[in-house]
Short mmCIF file of C-alpha atoms (C1' of nucleotides) in Angstrom, two decimals:
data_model
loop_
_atom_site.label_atom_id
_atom_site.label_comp_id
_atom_site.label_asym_id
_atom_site.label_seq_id
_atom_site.Cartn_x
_atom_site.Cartn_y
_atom_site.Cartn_z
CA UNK A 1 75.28 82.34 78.28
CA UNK A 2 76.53 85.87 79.71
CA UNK A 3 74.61 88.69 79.05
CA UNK A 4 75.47 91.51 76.85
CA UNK A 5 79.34 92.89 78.52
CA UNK A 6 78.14 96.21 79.13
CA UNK A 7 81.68 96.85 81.41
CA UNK A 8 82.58 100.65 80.19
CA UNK A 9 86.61 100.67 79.65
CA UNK A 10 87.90 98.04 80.84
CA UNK A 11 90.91 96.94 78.90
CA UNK A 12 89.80 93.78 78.00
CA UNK A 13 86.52 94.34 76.94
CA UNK A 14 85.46 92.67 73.62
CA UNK A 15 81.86 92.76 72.69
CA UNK A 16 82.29 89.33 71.03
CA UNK A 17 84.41 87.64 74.28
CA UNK A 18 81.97 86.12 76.58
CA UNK A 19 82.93 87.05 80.33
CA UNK A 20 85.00 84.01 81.54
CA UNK A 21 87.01 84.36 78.51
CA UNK A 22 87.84 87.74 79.51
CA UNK A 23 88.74 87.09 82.82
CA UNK A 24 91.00 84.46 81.76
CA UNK A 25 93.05 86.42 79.60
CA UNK A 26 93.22 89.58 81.99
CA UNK A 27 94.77 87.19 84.92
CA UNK A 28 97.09 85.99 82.15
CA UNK A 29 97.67 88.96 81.34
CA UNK A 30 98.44 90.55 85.05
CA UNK A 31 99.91 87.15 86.40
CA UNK A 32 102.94 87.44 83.64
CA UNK A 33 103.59 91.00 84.53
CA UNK A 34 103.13 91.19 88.11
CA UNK A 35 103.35 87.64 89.73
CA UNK A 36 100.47 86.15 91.63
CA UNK A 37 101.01 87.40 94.73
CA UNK A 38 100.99 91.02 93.64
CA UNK A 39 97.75 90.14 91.25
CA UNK A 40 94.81 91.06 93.23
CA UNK A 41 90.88 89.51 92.14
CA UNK A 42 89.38 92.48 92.35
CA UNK A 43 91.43 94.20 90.23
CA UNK A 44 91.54 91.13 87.35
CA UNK A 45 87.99 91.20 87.29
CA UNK A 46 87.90 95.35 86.73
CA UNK A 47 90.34 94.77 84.07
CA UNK A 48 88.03 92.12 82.40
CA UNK A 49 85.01 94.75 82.78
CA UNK A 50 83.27 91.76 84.86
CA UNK A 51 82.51 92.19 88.48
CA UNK A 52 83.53 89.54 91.58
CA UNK A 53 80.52 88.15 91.48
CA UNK A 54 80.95 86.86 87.39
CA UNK A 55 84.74 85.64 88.75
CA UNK A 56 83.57 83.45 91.46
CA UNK A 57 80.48 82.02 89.49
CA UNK A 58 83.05 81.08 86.86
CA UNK A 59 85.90 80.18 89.40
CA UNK A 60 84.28 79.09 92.64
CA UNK A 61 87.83 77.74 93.93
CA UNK A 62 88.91 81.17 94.04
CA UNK A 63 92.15 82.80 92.81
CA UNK A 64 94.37 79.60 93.02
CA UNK A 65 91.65 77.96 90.30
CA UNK A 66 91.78 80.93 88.44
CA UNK A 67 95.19 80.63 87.87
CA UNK A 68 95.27 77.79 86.78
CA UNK A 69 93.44 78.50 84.15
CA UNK A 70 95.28 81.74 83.31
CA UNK A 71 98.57 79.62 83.09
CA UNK A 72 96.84 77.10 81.16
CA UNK A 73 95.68 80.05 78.57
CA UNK A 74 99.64 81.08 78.52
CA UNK A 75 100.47 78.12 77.65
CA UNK A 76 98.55 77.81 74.67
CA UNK A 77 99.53 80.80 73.49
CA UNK A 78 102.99 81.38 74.00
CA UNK A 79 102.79 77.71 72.56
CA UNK A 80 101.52 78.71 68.99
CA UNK A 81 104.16 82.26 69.11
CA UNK A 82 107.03 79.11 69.34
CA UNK A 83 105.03 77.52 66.76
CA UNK A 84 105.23 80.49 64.65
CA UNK A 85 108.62 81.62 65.05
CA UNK A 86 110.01 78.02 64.72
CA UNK A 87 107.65 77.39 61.08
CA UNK A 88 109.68 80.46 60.06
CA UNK A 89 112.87 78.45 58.65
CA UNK A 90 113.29 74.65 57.93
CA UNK A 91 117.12 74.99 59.41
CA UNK A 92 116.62 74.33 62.97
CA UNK A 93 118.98 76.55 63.98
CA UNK A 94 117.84 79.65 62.05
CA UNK A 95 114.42 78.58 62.70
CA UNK A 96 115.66 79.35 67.12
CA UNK A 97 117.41 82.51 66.13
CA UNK A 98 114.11 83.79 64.56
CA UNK A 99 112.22 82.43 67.72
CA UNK A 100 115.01 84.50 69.82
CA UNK A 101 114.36 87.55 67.62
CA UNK A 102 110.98 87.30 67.80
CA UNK A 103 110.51 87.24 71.54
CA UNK A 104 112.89 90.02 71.89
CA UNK A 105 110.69 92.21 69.22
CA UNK A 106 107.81 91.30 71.04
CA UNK A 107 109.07 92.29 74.85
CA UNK A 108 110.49 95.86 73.40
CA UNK A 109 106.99 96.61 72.15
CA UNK A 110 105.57 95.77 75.30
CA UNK A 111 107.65 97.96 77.16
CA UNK A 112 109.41 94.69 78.46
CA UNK A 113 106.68 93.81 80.66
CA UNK A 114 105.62 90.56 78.62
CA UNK A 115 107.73 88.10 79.26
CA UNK A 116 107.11 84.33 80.13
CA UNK A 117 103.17 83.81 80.68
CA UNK A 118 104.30 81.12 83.77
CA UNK A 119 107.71 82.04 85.07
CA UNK A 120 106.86 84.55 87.39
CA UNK A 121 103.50 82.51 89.04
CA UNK A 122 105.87 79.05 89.55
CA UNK A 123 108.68 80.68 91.00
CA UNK A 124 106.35 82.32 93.88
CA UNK A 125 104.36 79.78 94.41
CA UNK A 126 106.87 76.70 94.69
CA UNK A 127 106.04 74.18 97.00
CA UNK A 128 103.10 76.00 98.13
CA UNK A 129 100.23 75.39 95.49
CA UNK A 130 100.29 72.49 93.81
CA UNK A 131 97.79 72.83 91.46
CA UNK A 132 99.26 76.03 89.61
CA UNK A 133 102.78 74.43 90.17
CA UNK A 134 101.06 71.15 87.99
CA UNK A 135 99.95 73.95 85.46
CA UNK A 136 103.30 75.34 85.35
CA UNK A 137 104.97 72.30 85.12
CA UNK A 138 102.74 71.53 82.30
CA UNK A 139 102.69 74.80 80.08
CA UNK A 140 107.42 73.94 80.12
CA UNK A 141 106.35 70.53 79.14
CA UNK A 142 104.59 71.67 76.29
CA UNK A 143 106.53 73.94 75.23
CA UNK A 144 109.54 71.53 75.56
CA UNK A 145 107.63 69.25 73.21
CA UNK A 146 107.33 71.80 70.12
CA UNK A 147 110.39 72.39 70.15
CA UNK A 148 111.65 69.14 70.05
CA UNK A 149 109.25 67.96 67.70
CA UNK A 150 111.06 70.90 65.16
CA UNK A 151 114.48 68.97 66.45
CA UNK A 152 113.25 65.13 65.72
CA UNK A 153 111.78 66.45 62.29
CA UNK A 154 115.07 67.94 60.85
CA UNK A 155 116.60 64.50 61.70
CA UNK A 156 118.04 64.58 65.39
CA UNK A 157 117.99 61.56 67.48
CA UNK A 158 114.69 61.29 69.93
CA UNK A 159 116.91 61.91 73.23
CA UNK A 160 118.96 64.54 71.41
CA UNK A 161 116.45 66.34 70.16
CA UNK A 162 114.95 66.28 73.67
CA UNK A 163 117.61 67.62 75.86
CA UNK A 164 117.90 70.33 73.16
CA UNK A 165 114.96 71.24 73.87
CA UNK A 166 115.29 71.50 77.33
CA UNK A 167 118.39 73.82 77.15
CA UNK A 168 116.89 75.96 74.22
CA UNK A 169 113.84 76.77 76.16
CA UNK A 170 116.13 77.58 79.54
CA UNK A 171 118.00 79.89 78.02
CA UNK A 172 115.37 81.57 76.28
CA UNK A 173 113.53 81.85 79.11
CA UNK A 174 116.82 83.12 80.96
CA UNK A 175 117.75 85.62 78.40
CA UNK A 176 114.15 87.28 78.27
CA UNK A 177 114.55 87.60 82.12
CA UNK A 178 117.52 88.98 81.35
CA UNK A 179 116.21 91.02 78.80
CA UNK A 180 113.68 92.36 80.45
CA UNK A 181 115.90 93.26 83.52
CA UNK A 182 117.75 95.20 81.27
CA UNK A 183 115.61 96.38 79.08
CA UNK A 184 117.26 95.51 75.87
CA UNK A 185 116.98 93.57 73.13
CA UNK A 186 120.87 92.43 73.12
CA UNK A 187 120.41 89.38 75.75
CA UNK A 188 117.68 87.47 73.58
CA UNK A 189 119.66 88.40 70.51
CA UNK A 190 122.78 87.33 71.89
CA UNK A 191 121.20 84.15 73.04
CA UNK A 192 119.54 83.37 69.88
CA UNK A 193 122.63 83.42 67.68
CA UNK A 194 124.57 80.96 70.23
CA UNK A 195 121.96 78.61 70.16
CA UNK A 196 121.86 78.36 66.82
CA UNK A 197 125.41 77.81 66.63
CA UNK A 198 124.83 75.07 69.19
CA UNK A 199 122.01 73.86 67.18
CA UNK A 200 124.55 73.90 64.38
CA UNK A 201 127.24 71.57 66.48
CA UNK A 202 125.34 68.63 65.67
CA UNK A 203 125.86 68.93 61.97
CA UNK B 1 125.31 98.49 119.02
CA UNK B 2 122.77 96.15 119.32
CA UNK B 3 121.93 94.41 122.09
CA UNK B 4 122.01 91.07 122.42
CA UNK B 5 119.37 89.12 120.39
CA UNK B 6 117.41 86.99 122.99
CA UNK B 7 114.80 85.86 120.37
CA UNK B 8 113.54 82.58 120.87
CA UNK B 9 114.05 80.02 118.27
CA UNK B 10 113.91 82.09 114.88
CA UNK B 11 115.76 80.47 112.43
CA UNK B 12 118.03 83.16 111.53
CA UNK B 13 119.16 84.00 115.34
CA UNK B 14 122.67 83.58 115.39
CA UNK B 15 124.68 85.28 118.70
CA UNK B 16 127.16 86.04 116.78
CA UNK B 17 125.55 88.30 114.09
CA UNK B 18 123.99 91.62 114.85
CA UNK B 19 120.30 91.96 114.36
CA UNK B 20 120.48 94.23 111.07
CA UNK B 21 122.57 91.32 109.29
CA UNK B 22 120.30 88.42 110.72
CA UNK B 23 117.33 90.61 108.92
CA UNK B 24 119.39 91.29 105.93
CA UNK B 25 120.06 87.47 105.73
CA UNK B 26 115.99 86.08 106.47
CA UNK B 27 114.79 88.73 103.55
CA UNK B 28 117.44 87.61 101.16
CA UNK B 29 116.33 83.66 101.83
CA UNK B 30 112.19 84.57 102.02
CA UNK B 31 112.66 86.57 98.86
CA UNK B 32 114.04 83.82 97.16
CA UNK B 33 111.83 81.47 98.26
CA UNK B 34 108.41 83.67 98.07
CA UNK B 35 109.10 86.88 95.94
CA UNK B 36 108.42 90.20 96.47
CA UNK B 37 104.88 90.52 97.52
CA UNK B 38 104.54 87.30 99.00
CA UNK B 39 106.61 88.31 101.74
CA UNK B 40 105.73 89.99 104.55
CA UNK B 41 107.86 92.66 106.65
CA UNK B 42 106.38 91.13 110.04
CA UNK B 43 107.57 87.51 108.83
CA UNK B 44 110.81 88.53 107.65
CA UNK B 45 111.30 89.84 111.29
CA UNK B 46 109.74 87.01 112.94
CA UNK B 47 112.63 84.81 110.75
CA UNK B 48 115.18 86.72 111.74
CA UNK B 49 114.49 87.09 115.32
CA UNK B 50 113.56 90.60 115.49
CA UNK B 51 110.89 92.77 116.28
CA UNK B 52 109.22 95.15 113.80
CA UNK B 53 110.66 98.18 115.45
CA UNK B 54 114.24 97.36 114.32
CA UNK B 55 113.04 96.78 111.10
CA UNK B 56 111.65 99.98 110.94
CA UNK B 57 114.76 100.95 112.81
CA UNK B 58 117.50 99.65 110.52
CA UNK B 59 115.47 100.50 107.26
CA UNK B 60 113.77 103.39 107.45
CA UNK B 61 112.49 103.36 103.74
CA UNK B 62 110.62 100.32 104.49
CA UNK B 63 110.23 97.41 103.10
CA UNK B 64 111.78 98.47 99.54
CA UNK B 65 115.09 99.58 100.99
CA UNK B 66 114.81 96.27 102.91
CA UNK B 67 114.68 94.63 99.86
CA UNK B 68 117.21 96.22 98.24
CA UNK B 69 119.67 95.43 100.94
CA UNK B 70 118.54 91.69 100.43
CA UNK B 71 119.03 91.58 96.81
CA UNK B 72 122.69 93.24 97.49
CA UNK B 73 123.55 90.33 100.21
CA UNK B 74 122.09 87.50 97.50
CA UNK B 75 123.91 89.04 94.87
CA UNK B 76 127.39 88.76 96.86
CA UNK B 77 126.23 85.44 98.02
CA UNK B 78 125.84 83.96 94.12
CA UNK B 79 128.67 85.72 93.24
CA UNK B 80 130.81 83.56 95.75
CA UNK B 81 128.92 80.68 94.60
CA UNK B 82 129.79 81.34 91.16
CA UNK B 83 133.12 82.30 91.51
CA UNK B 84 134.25 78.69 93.75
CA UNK B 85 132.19 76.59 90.54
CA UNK B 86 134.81 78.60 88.14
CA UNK B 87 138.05 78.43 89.78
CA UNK B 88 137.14 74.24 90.17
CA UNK B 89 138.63 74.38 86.47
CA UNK B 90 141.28 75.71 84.50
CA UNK B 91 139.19 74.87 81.45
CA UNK B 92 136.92 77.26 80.62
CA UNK B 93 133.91 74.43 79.56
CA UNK B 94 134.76 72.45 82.41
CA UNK B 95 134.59 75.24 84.87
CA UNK B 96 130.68 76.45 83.41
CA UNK B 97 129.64 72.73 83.98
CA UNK B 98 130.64 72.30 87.52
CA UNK B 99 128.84 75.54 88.26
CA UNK B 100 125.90 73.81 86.66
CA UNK B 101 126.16 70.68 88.87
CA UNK B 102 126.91 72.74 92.12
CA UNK B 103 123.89 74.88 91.38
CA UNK B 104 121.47 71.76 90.69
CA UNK B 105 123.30 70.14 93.82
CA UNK B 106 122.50 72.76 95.99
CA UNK B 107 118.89 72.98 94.56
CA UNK B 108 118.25 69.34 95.62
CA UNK B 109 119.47 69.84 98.80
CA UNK B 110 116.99 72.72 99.93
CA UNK B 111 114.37 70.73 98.35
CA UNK B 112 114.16 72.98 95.15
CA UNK B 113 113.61 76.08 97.07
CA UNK B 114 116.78 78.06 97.36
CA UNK B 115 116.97 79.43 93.19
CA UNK B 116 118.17 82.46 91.74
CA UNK B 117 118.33 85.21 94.68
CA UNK B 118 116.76 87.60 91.95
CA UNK B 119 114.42 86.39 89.21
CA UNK B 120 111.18 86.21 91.10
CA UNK B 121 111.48 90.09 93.10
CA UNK B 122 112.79 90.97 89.54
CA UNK B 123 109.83 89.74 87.32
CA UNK B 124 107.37 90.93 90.32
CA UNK B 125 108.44 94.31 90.58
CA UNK B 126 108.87 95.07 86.80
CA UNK B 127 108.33 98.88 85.88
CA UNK B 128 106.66 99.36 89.08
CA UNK B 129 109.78 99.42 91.66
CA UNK B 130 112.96 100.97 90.10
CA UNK B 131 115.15 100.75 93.31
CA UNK B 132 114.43 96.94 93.38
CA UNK B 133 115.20 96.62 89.67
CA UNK B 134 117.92 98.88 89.47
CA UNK B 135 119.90 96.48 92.54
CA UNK B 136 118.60 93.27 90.56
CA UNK B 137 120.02 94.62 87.07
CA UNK B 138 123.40 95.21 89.17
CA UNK B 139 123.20 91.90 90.51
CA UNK B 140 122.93 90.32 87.24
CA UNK B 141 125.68 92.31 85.52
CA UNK B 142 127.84 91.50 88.67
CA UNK B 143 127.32 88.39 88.14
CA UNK B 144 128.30 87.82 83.97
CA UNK B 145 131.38 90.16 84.90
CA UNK B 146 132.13 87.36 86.98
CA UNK B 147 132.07 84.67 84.24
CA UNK B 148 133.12 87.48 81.69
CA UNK B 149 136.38 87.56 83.47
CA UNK B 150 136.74 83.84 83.64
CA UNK B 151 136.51 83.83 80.00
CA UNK B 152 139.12 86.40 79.30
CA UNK B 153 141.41 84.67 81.78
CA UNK B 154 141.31 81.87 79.62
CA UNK B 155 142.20 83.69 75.90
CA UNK B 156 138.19 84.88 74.61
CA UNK B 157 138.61 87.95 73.21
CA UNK B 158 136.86 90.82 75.06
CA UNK B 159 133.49 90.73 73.65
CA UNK B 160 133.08 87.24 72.81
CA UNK B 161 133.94 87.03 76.55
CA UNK B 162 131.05 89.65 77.45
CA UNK B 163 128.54 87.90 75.22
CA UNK B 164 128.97 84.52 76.32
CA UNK B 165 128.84 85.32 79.72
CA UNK B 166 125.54 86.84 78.93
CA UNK B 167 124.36 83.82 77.36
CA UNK B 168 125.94 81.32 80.32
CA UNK B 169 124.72 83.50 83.03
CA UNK B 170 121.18 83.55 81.53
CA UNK B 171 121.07 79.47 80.25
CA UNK B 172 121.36 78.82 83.99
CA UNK B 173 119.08 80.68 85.25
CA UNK B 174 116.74 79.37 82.82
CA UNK B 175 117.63 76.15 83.67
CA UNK B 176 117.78 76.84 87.31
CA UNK B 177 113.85 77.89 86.88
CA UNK B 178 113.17 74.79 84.94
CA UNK B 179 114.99 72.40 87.73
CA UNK B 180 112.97 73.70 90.19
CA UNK B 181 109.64 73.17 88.62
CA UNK B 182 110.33 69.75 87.60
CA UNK B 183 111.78 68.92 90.69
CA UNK B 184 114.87 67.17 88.53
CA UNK B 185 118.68 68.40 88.52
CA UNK B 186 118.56 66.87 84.76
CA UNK B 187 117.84 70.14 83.00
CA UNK B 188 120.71 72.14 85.04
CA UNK B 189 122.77 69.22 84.39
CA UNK B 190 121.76 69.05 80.21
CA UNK B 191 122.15 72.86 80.52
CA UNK B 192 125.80 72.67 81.99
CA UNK B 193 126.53 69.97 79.57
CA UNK B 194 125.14 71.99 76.50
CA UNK B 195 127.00 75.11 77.65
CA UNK B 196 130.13 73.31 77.62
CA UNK B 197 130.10 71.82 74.19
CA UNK B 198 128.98 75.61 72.94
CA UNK B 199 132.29 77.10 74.66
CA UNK B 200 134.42 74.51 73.50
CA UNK B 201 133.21 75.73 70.25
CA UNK B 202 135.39 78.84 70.32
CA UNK B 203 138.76 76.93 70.36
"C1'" DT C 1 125.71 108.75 139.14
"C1'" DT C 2 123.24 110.85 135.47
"C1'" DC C 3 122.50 111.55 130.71
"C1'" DT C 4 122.10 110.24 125.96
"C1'" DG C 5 120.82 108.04 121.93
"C1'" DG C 6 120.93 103.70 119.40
"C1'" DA C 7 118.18 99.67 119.63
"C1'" DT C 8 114.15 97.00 121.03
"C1'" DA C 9 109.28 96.15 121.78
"C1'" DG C 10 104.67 95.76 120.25
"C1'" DA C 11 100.06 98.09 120.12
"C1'" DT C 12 97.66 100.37 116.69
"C1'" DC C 13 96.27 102.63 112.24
"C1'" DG C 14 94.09 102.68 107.68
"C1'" DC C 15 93.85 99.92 103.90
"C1'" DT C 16 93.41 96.05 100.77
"C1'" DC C 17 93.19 91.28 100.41
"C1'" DG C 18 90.36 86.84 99.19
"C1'" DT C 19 86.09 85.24 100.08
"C1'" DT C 20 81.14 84.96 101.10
"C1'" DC C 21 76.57 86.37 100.80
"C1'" DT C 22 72.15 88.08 99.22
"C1'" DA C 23 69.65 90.40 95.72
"C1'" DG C 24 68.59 91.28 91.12
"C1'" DT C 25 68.46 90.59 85.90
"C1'" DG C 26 67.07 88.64 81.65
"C1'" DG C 27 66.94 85.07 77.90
"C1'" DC C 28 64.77 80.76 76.98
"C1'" DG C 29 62.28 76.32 77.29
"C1'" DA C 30 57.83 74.53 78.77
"C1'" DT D 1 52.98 83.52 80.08
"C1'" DC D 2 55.55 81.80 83.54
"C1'" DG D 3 59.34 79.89 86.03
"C1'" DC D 4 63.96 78.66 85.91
"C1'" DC D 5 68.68 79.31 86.13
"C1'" DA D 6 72.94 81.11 84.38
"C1'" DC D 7 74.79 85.23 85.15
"C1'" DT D 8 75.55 89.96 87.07
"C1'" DA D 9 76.05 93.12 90.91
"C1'" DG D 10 78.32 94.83 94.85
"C1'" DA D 11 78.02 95.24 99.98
"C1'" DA D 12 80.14 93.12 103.84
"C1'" DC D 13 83.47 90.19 106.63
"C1'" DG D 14 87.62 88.85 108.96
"C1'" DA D 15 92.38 88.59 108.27
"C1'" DG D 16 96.66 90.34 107.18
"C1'" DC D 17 99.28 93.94 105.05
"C1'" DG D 18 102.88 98.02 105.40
"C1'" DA D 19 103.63 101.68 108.18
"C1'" DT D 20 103.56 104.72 112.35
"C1'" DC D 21 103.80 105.63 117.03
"C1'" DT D 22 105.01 105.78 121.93
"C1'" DA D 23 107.38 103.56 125.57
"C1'" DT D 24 111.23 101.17 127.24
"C1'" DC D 25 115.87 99.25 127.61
"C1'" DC D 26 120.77 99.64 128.28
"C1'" DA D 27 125.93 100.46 127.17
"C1'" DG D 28 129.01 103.90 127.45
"C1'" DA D 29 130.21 109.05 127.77
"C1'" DA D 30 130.33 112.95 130.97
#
DNA sequence: TTCTGGATAGATCGCTCGTTCTAGTGGCGA
DNA sequence: TCGCCACTAGAACGAGCGATCTATCCAGAA
């Protein structure tokens, strides 16, 4: 058990957070908005209020391990905001539009800085850490999965209703890049309604 | 004039290209392939043949207005690439597929390396480098002007045209990100196949 | 031939990186 | 009460970063 967090402003201070739970959502936090290259230890574990000694007790193989982690955390949550947006409508195609809308609501009140918790991480580091590329791989997997779980349930075929999937999540994954590059809602919006009217094809 | 380059066995030496160019050319293909701060100035030169000093020499801003200069040569460079997938086609639907397959062709072939030219310096340098953004938000409207005009060619209507060349340009990336993380040309190839069936859906 | 300035060459600077190391703290079971 | 151990704390290390600097080279103008 961690002793009392007695960090002084760090941003992600919470009295009730133990310390590696901290630290895991600051990298999170800093890998999405600034890559892992350009994420430095030091400055994770000042964000967390912890110091580099807590980091490498928690994460003795360093920043790669660390990562992982981080990614893994993404995962999970940008898994339950699909989850969300997608429980929103029982028509599969309204049910992507709200995801799209969602998203987009969610990067304008971040001052488009959070985008995709993994894109970022496994485009930098491809063929050059495995382990976070595994993590990476694993968060699109997942991610993949509840959406086409929403697909099989409103009655599309199993392969269907996978390569849907696949496509949806590209492209919202492209338009928030886009999106963000922009800095405007329009490309996630724009995206969202032609899914759904690809969504809608099938019918 | 430069004189001539009598570097050893960079991989970017080429007699026939002056030393500025071979530079331009190695930071194009290392930001690609690394991002922003995963590349250094002294390897970009190594790559290219050159010595820091005519880094220094040829971009005086440093390694920001070297960048930019990169992102301008990728962007040309996908442009091509985009333009000889559209012009394969007189159909609009079959045109935006055989970019797809081209793209997850030539994403096999460098072993899943050579992606976007943009997304990972863009997502890296987010808020915190507006040169960098400002050529990668020029890139990617170059880029759906470039599809946009495909579109009209073949009878959209002006902003139908715009707005599905935001949502084309962006599905591929998407799917470009998602290839190369899975190590599979399926999702560019589901994406190109999707994107079809959604322009066909105009006519 | 001499001069000039674009281009090359690489040593060097201050800084930050990821990592390691030792010392110290404090809650809890024995 | 004592000892243990999970945890905190931060100084220190070598390596590499981006950037600066001086020295040199050499084609073509004068």
């Amino acid at each position: 058990m961690q002793t009392k967090p007695q960090g002084v402003s760090a941003r992600d201070t919470d009295v009730a957070v133990g310390t590696r739970e901290r630290v895991v959502r600051a990298a999170s936090r800093l890998l999405q908005q600034q890559g892992y290259e350009g994420t430095g230890i030091k400055l994770i574990a000042r964000e967390a209020g912890a110091t580099l000694g807590s980091v490498y007790h928690f994460f003795p193989g360093g920043k790669e391990e660390l990562a992982v982690a981080a990614i893994h955390h993404g995962d999970q949550e940008f898994a339950d905001t699909l989850r969300a947006g997608l429980d929103s409508a029982d028509d599969p195609a309204v049910a992507v539009e709200n995801c799209a809308r969602r998203l987009a609501s969610a990067l304008r009140e971040s001052e488009w800085t959070d985008g995709c918790p993994v894109t970022s991480t496994a485009l930098e580091t491809l063929g050059r850490a495995p382990r976070i590329q595994e993590a990476c791989h694993a968060a699109l997997r997942n991610w993949q999965e509840v959406l086409a779980a929403k697909f099989r349930e409103c009655g599309f075929a199993d392969e269907d209703a996978e390569e849907l999937a696949c496509t949806v999540l590209g492209a919202l994954e492209g338009a928030e890049v886009t999106s963000q590059v922009f800095r405007s809602e329009q490309p996630l919006l724009t995206a969202g309604r032609h899914l759904a009217r690809l969504v809608r094809s099938w019918s």
